[in-house]
PDB file of C-alpha atoms in Angstrom:
ATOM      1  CA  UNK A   1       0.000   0.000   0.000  1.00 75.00           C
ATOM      2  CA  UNK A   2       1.148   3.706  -0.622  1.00 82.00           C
ATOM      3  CA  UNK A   3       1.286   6.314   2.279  1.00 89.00           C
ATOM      4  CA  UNK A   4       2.785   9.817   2.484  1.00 94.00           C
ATOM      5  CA  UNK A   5       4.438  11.095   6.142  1.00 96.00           C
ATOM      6  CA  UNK A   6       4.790  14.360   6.502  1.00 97.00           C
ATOM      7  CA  UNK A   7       6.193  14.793  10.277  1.00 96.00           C
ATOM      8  CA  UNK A   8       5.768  18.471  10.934  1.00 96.00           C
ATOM      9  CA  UNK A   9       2.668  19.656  11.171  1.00 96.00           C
ATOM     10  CA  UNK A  10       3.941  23.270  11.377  1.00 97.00           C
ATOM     11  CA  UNK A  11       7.065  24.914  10.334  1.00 98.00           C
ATOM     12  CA  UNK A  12       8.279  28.690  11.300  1.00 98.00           C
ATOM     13  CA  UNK A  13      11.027  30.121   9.495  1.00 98.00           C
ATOM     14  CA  UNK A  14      12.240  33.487   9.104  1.00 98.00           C
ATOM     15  CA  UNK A  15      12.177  35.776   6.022  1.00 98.00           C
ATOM     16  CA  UNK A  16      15.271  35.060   4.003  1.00 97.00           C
ATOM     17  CA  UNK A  17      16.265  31.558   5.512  1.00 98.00           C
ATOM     18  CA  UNK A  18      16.264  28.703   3.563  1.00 97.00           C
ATOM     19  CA  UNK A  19      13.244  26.377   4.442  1.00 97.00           C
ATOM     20  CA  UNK A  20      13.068  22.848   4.344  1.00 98.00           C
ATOM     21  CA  UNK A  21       9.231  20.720   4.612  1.00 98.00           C
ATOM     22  CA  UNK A  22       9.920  17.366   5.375  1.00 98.00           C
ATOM     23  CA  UNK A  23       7.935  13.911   3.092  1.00 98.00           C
ATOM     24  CA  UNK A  24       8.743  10.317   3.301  1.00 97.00           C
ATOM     25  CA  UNK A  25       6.779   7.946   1.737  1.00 95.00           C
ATOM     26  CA  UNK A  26       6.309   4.394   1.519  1.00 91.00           C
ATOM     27  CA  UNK A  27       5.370   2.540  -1.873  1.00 86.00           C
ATOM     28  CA  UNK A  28       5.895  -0.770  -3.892  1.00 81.00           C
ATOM     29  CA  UNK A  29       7.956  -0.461  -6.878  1.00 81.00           C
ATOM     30  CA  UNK A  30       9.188   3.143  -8.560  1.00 82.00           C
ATOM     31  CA  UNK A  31       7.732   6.277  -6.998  1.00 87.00           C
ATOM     32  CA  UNK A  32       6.254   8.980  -8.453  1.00 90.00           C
ATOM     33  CA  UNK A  33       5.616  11.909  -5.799  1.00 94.00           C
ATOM     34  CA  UNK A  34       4.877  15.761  -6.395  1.00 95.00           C
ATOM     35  CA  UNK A  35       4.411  18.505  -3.890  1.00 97.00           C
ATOM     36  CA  UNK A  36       1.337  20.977  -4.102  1.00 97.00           C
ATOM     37  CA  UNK A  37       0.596  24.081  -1.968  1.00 97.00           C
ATOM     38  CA  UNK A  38      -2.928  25.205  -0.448  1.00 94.00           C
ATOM     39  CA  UNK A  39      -3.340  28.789   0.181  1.00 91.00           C
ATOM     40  CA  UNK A  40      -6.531  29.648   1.761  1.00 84.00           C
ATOM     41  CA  UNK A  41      -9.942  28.891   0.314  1.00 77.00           C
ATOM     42  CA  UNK A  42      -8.453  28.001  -2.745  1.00 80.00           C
ATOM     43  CA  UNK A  43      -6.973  24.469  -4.251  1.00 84.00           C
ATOM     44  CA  UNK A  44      -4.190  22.973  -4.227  1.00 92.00           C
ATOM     45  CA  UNK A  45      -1.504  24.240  -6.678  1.00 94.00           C
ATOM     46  CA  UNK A  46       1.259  21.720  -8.260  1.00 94.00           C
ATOM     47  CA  UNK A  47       4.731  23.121  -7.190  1.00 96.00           C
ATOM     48  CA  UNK A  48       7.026  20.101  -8.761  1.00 96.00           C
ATOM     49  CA  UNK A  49       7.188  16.152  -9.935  1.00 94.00           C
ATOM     50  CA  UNK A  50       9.653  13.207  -9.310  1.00 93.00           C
ATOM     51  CA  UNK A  51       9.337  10.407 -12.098  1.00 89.00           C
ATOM     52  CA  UNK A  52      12.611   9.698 -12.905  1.00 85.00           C
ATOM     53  CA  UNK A  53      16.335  11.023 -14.084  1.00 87.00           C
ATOM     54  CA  UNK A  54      18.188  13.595 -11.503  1.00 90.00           C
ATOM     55  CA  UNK A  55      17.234  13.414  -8.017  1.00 92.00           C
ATOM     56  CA  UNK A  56      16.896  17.581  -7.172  1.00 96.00           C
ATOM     57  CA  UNK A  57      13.943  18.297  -9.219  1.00 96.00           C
ATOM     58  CA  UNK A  58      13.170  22.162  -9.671  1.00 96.00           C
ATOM     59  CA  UNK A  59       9.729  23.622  -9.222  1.00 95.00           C
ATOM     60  CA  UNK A  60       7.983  26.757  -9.158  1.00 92.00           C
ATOM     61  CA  UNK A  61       8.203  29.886  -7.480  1.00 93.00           C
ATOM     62  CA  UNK A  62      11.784  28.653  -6.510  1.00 95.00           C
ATOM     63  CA  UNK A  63      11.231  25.595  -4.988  1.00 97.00           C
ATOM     64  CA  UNK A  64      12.962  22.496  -5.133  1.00 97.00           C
ATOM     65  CA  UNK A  65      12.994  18.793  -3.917  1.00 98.00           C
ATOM     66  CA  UNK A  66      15.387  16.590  -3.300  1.00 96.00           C
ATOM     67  CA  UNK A  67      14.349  12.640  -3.930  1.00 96.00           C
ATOM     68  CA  UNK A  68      16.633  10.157  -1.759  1.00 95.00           C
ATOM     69  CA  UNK A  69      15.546   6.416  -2.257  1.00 93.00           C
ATOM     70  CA  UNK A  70      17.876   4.892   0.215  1.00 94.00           C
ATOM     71  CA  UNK A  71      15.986   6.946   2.626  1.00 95.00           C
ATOM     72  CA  UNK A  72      12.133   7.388   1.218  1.00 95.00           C
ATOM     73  CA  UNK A  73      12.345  10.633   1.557  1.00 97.00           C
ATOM     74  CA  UNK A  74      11.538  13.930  -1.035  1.00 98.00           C
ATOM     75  CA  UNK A  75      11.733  16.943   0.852  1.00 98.00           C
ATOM     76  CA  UNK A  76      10.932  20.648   0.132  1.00 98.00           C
ATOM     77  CA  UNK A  77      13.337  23.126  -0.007  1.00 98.00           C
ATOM     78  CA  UNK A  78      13.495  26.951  -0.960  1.00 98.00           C
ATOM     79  CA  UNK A  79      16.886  29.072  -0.246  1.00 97.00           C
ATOM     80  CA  UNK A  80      15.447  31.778   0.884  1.00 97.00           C
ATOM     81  CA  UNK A  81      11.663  32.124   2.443  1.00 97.00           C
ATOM     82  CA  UNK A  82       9.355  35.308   1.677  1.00 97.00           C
ATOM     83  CA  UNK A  83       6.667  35.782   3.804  1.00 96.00           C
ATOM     84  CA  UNK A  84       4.704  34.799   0.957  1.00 95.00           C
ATOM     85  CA  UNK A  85       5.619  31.611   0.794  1.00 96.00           C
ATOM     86  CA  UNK A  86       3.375  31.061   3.735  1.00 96.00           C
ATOM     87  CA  UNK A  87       0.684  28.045   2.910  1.00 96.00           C
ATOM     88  CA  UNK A  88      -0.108  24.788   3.757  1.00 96.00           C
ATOM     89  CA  UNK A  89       1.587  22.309   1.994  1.00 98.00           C
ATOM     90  CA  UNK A  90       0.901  19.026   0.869  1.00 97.00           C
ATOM     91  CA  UNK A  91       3.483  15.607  -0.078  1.00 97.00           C
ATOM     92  CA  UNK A  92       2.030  13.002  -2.481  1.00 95.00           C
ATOM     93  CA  UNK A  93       2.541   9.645  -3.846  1.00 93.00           C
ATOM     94  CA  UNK A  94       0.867   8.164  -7.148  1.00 87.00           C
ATOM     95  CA  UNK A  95      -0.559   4.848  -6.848  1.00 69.00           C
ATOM     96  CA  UNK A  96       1.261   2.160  -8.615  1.00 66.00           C
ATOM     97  CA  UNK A  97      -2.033   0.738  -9.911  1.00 65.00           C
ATOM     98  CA  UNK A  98      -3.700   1.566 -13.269  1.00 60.00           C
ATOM     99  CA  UNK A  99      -5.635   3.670 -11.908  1.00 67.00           C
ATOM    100  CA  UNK A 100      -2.818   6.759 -11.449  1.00 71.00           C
ATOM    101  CA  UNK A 101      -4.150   7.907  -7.948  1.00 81.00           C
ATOM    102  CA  UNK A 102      -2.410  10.585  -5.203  1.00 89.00           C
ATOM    103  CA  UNK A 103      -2.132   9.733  -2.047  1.00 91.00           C
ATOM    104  CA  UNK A 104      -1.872  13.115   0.218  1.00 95.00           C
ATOM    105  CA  UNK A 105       0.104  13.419   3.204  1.00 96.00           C
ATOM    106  CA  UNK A 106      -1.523  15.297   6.204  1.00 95.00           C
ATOM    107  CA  UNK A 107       0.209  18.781   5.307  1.00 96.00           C
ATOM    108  CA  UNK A 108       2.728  20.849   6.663  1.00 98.00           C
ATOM    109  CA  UNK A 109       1.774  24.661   7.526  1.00 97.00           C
ATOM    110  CA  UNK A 110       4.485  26.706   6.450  1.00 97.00           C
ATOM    111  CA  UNK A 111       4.729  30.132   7.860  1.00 97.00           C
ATOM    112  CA  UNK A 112       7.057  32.505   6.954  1.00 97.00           C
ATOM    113  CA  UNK A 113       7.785  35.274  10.126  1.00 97.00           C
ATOM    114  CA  UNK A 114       8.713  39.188   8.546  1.00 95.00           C
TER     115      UNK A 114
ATOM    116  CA  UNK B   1      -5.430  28.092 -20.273  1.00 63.00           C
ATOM    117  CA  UNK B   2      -8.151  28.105 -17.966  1.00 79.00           C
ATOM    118  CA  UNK B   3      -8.145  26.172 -15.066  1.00 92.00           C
ATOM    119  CA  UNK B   4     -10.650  23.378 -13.235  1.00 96.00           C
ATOM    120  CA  UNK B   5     -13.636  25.207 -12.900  1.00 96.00           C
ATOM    121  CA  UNK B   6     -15.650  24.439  -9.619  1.00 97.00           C
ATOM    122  CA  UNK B   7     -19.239  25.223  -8.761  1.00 96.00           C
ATOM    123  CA  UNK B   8     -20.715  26.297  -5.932  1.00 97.00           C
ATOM    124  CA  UNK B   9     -17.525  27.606  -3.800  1.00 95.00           C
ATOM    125  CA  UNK B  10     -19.623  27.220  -0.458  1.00 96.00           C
ATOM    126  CA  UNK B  11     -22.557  25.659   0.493  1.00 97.00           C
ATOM    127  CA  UNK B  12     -24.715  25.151   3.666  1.00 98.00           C
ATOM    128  CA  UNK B  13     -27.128  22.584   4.847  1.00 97.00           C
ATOM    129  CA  UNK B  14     -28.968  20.579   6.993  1.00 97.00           C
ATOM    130  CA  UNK B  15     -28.218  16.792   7.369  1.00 96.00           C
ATOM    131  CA  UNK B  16     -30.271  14.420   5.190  1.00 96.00           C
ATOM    132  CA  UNK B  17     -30.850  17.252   2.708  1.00 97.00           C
ATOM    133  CA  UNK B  18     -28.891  16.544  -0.997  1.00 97.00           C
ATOM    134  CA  UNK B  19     -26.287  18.525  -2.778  1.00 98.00           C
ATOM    135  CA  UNK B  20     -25.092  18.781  -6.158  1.00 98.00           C
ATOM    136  CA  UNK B  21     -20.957  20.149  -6.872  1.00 97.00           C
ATOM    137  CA  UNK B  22     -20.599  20.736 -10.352  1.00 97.00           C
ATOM    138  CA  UNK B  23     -16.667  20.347 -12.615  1.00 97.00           C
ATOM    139  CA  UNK B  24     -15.813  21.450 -15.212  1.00 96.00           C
ATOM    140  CA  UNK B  25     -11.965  20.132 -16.414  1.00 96.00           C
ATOM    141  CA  UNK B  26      -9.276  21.757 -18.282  1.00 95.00           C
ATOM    142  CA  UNK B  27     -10.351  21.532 -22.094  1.00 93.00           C
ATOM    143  CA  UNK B  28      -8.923  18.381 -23.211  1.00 90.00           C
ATOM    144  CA  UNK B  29      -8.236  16.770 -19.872  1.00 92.00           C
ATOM    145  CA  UNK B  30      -9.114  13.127 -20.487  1.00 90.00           C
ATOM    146  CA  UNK B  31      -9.397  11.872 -16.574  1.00 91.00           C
ATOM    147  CA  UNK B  32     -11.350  13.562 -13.663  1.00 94.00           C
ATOM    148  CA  UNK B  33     -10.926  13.297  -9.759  1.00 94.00           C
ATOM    149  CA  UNK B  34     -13.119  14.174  -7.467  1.00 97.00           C
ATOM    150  CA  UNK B  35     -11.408  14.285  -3.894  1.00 97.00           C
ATOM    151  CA  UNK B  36     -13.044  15.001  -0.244  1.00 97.00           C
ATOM    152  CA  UNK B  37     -10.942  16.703   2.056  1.00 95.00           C
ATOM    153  CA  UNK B  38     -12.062  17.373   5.462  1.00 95.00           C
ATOM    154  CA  UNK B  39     -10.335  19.476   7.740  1.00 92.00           C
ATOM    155  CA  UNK B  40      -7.017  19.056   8.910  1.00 89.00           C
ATOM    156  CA  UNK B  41      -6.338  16.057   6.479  1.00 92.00           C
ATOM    157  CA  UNK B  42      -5.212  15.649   3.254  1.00 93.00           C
ATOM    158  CA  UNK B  43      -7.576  15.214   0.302  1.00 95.00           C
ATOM    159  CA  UNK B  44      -8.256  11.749  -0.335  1.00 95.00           C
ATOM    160  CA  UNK B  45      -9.946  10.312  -3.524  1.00 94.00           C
ATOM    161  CA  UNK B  46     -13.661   9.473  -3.956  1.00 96.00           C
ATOM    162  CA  UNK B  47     -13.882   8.876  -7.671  1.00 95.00           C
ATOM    163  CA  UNK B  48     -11.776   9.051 -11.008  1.00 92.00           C
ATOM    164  CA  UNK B  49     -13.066   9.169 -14.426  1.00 92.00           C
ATOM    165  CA  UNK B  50     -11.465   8.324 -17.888  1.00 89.00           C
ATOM    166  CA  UNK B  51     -13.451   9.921 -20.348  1.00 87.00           C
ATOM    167  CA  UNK B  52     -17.169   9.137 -19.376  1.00 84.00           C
ATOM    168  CA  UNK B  53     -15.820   5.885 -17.761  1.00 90.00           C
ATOM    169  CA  UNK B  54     -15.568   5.028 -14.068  1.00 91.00           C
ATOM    170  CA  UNK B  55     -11.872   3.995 -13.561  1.00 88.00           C
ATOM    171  CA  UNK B  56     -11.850   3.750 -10.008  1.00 88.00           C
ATOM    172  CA  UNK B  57     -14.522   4.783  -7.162  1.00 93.00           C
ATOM    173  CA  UNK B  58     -13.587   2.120  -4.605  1.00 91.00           C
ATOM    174  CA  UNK B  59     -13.700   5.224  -1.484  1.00 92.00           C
ATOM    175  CA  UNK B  60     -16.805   6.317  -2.950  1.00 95.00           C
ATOM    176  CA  UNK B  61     -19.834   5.850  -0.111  1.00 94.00           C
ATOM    177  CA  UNK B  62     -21.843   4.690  -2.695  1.00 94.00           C
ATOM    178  CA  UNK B  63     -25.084   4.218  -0.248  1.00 95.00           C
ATOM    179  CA  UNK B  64     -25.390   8.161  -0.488  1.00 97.00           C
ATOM    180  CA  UNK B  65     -22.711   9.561  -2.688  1.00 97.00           C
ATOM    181  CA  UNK B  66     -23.030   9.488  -6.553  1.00 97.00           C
ATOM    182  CA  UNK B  67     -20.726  11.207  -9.973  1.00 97.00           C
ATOM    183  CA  UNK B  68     -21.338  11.333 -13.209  1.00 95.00           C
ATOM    184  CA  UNK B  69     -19.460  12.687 -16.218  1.00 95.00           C
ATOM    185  CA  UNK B  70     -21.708  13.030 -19.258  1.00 83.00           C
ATOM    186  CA  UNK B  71     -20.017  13.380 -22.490  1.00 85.00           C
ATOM    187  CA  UNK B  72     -17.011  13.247 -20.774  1.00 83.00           C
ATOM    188  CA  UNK B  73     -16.527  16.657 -19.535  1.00 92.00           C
ATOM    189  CA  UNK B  74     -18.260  18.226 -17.385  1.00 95.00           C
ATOM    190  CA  UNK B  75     -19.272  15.863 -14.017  1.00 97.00           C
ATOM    191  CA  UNK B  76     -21.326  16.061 -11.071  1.00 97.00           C
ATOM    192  CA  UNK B  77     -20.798  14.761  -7.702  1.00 98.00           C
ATOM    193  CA  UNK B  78     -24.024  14.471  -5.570  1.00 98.00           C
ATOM    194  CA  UNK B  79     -24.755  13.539  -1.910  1.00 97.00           C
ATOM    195  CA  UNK B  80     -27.941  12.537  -0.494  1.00 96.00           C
ATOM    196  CA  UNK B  81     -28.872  12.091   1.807  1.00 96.00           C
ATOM    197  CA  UNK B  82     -26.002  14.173   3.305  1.00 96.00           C
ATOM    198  CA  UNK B  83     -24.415  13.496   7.098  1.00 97.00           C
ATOM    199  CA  UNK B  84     -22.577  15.715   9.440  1.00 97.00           C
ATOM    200  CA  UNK B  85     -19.345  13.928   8.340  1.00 96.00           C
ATOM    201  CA  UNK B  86     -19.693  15.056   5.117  1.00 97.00           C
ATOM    202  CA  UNK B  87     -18.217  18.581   6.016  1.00 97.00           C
ATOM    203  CA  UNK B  88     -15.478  18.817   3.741  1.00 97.00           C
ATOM    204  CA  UNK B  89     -14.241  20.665   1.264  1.00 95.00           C
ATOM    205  CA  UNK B  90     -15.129  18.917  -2.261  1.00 97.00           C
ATOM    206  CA  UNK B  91     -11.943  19.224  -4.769  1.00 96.00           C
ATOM    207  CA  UNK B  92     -11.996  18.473  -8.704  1.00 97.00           C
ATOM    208  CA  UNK B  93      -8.927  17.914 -10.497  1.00 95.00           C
ATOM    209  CA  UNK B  94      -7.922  16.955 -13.866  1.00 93.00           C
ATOM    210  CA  UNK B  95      -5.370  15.530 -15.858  1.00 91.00           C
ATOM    211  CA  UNK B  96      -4.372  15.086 -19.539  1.00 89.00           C
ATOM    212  CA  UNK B  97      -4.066  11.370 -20.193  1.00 81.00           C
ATOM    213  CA  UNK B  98      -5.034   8.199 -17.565  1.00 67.00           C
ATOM    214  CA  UNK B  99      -4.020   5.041 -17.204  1.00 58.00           C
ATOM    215  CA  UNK B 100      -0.863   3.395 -16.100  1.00 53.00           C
ATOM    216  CA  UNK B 101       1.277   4.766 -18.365  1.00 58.00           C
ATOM    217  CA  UNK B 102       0.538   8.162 -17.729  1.00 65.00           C
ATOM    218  CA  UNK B 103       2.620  10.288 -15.016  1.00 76.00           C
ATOM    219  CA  UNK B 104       0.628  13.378 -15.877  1.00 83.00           C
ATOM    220  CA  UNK B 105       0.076  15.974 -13.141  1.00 89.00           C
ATOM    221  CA  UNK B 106      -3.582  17.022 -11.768  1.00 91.00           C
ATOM    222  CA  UNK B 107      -4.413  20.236 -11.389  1.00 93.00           C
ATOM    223  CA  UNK B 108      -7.264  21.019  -8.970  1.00 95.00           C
ATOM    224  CA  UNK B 109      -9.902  23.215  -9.144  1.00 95.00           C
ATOM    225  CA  UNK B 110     -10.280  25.754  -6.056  1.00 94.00           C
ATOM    226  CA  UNK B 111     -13.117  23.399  -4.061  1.00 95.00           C
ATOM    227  CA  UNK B 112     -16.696  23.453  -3.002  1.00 96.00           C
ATOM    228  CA  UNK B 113     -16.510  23.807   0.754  1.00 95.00           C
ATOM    229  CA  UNK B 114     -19.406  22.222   2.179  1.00 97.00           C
ATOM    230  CA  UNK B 115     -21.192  22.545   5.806  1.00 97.00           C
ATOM    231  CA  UNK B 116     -23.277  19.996   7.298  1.00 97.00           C
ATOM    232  CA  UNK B 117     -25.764  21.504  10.142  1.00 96.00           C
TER     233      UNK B 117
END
């Protein structure tokens, strides 16, 4: 079966320091995960995608992930926050069905002090 | 491009009343999600479309829950008789291709939050 941990529930960072939003996951055979952000009373929106190839993958609005397999793990980084940055983000894994499904972690709410 | 169009954005009302969300997908987009995501969790999947086909709607509660996607755009996701656990916020998402050999990404429409009194 596929899960997603994400084990922050809340993250604080100041403006200008490099962030980090930690994922592991747990799947059978080759994963596919992606990172989307929530900002209030509106959907998700995709940030970035692991399939395959080079294991820092580059996203938008400056983000980036880092996939390690020997550790399960595909966390979010940014070099330096901005206060807009602040959201609630979310860690997922595609089922390795057919039937292409995401599988959400339980979010991580990122917030970005002045 | 225009993005997953969801409608209503909020809706209120009593238990054991029905409710109708409405999608509409990118133009194009071959498979449809719908997704439930109550508060503090992460969305989790009722039902996915390919086309007008059901692919997958093994989380669906099917004793009160229902989709359909006519034509194979446009779908609806009803509830009824609706239950105090079905406050949630209701997301649609699409995605260009389905199946197993497709690694496409979904992009979600901005949610029907619903309130059960």
């Amino acid at each position: 079966a596929q899960s997603v941990a994400q084990p922050e529930d809340q993250v604080n960072v100041a403006e200008g320091n490099p962030l980090t939003v930690k994922c592991t996951y747990s799947v059978s055979g080759n994963p596919y995960l992606f990172w989307y952000v929530q900002y209030p009373n509106r959907g998700l929106q995709f940030l970035l995608k692991y399939i395959t190839g080079d294991n820092l993958v580059k996203g938008s609005y400056g983000f980036e992930a880092e996939f390690n397999k020997s550790q399960t793990s595909f966390h979010l980084k940014k070099p330096s926050a901005l206060v807009s940055d602040s959201a609630l983000y979310f860690c997922a894994v595609r089922d390795q069905t057919g039937a292409n499904n995401l599988f959400f972690g339980t979010g991580t709410r990122l917030t970005v002090i002045p | 491009e225009a993005g997953v169009a969801q409608s209503p954005r909020y809706k209120i009302i009593e238990k054991r009343q029905s409710v109708a969300f409405w999608c509409n997908p990118i133009s194009g987009h071959a498979t449809l999600y719908w997704y439930q995501q109550i508060l503090g969790q992460g969305p989790k999947l009722l039902i996915q479309f390919q086309n007008n086909g059901v692919v997958d709607d093994s989380q669906l509660p099917k004793d009160r829950f229902s989709a359909e996607r006519l034509k194979g755009v446009d779908s609806t996701l009803k509830i009824q008789p609706a239950k105090l656990e079905d406050s949630a916020v209701y997301l649609c998402a699409s995605s260009l291709r389905a199946g197993t050999e497709s690694t496409d990404t979904q992009y979600f429409g901005p949610g029907t939050r619903l309130t059960v009194l």
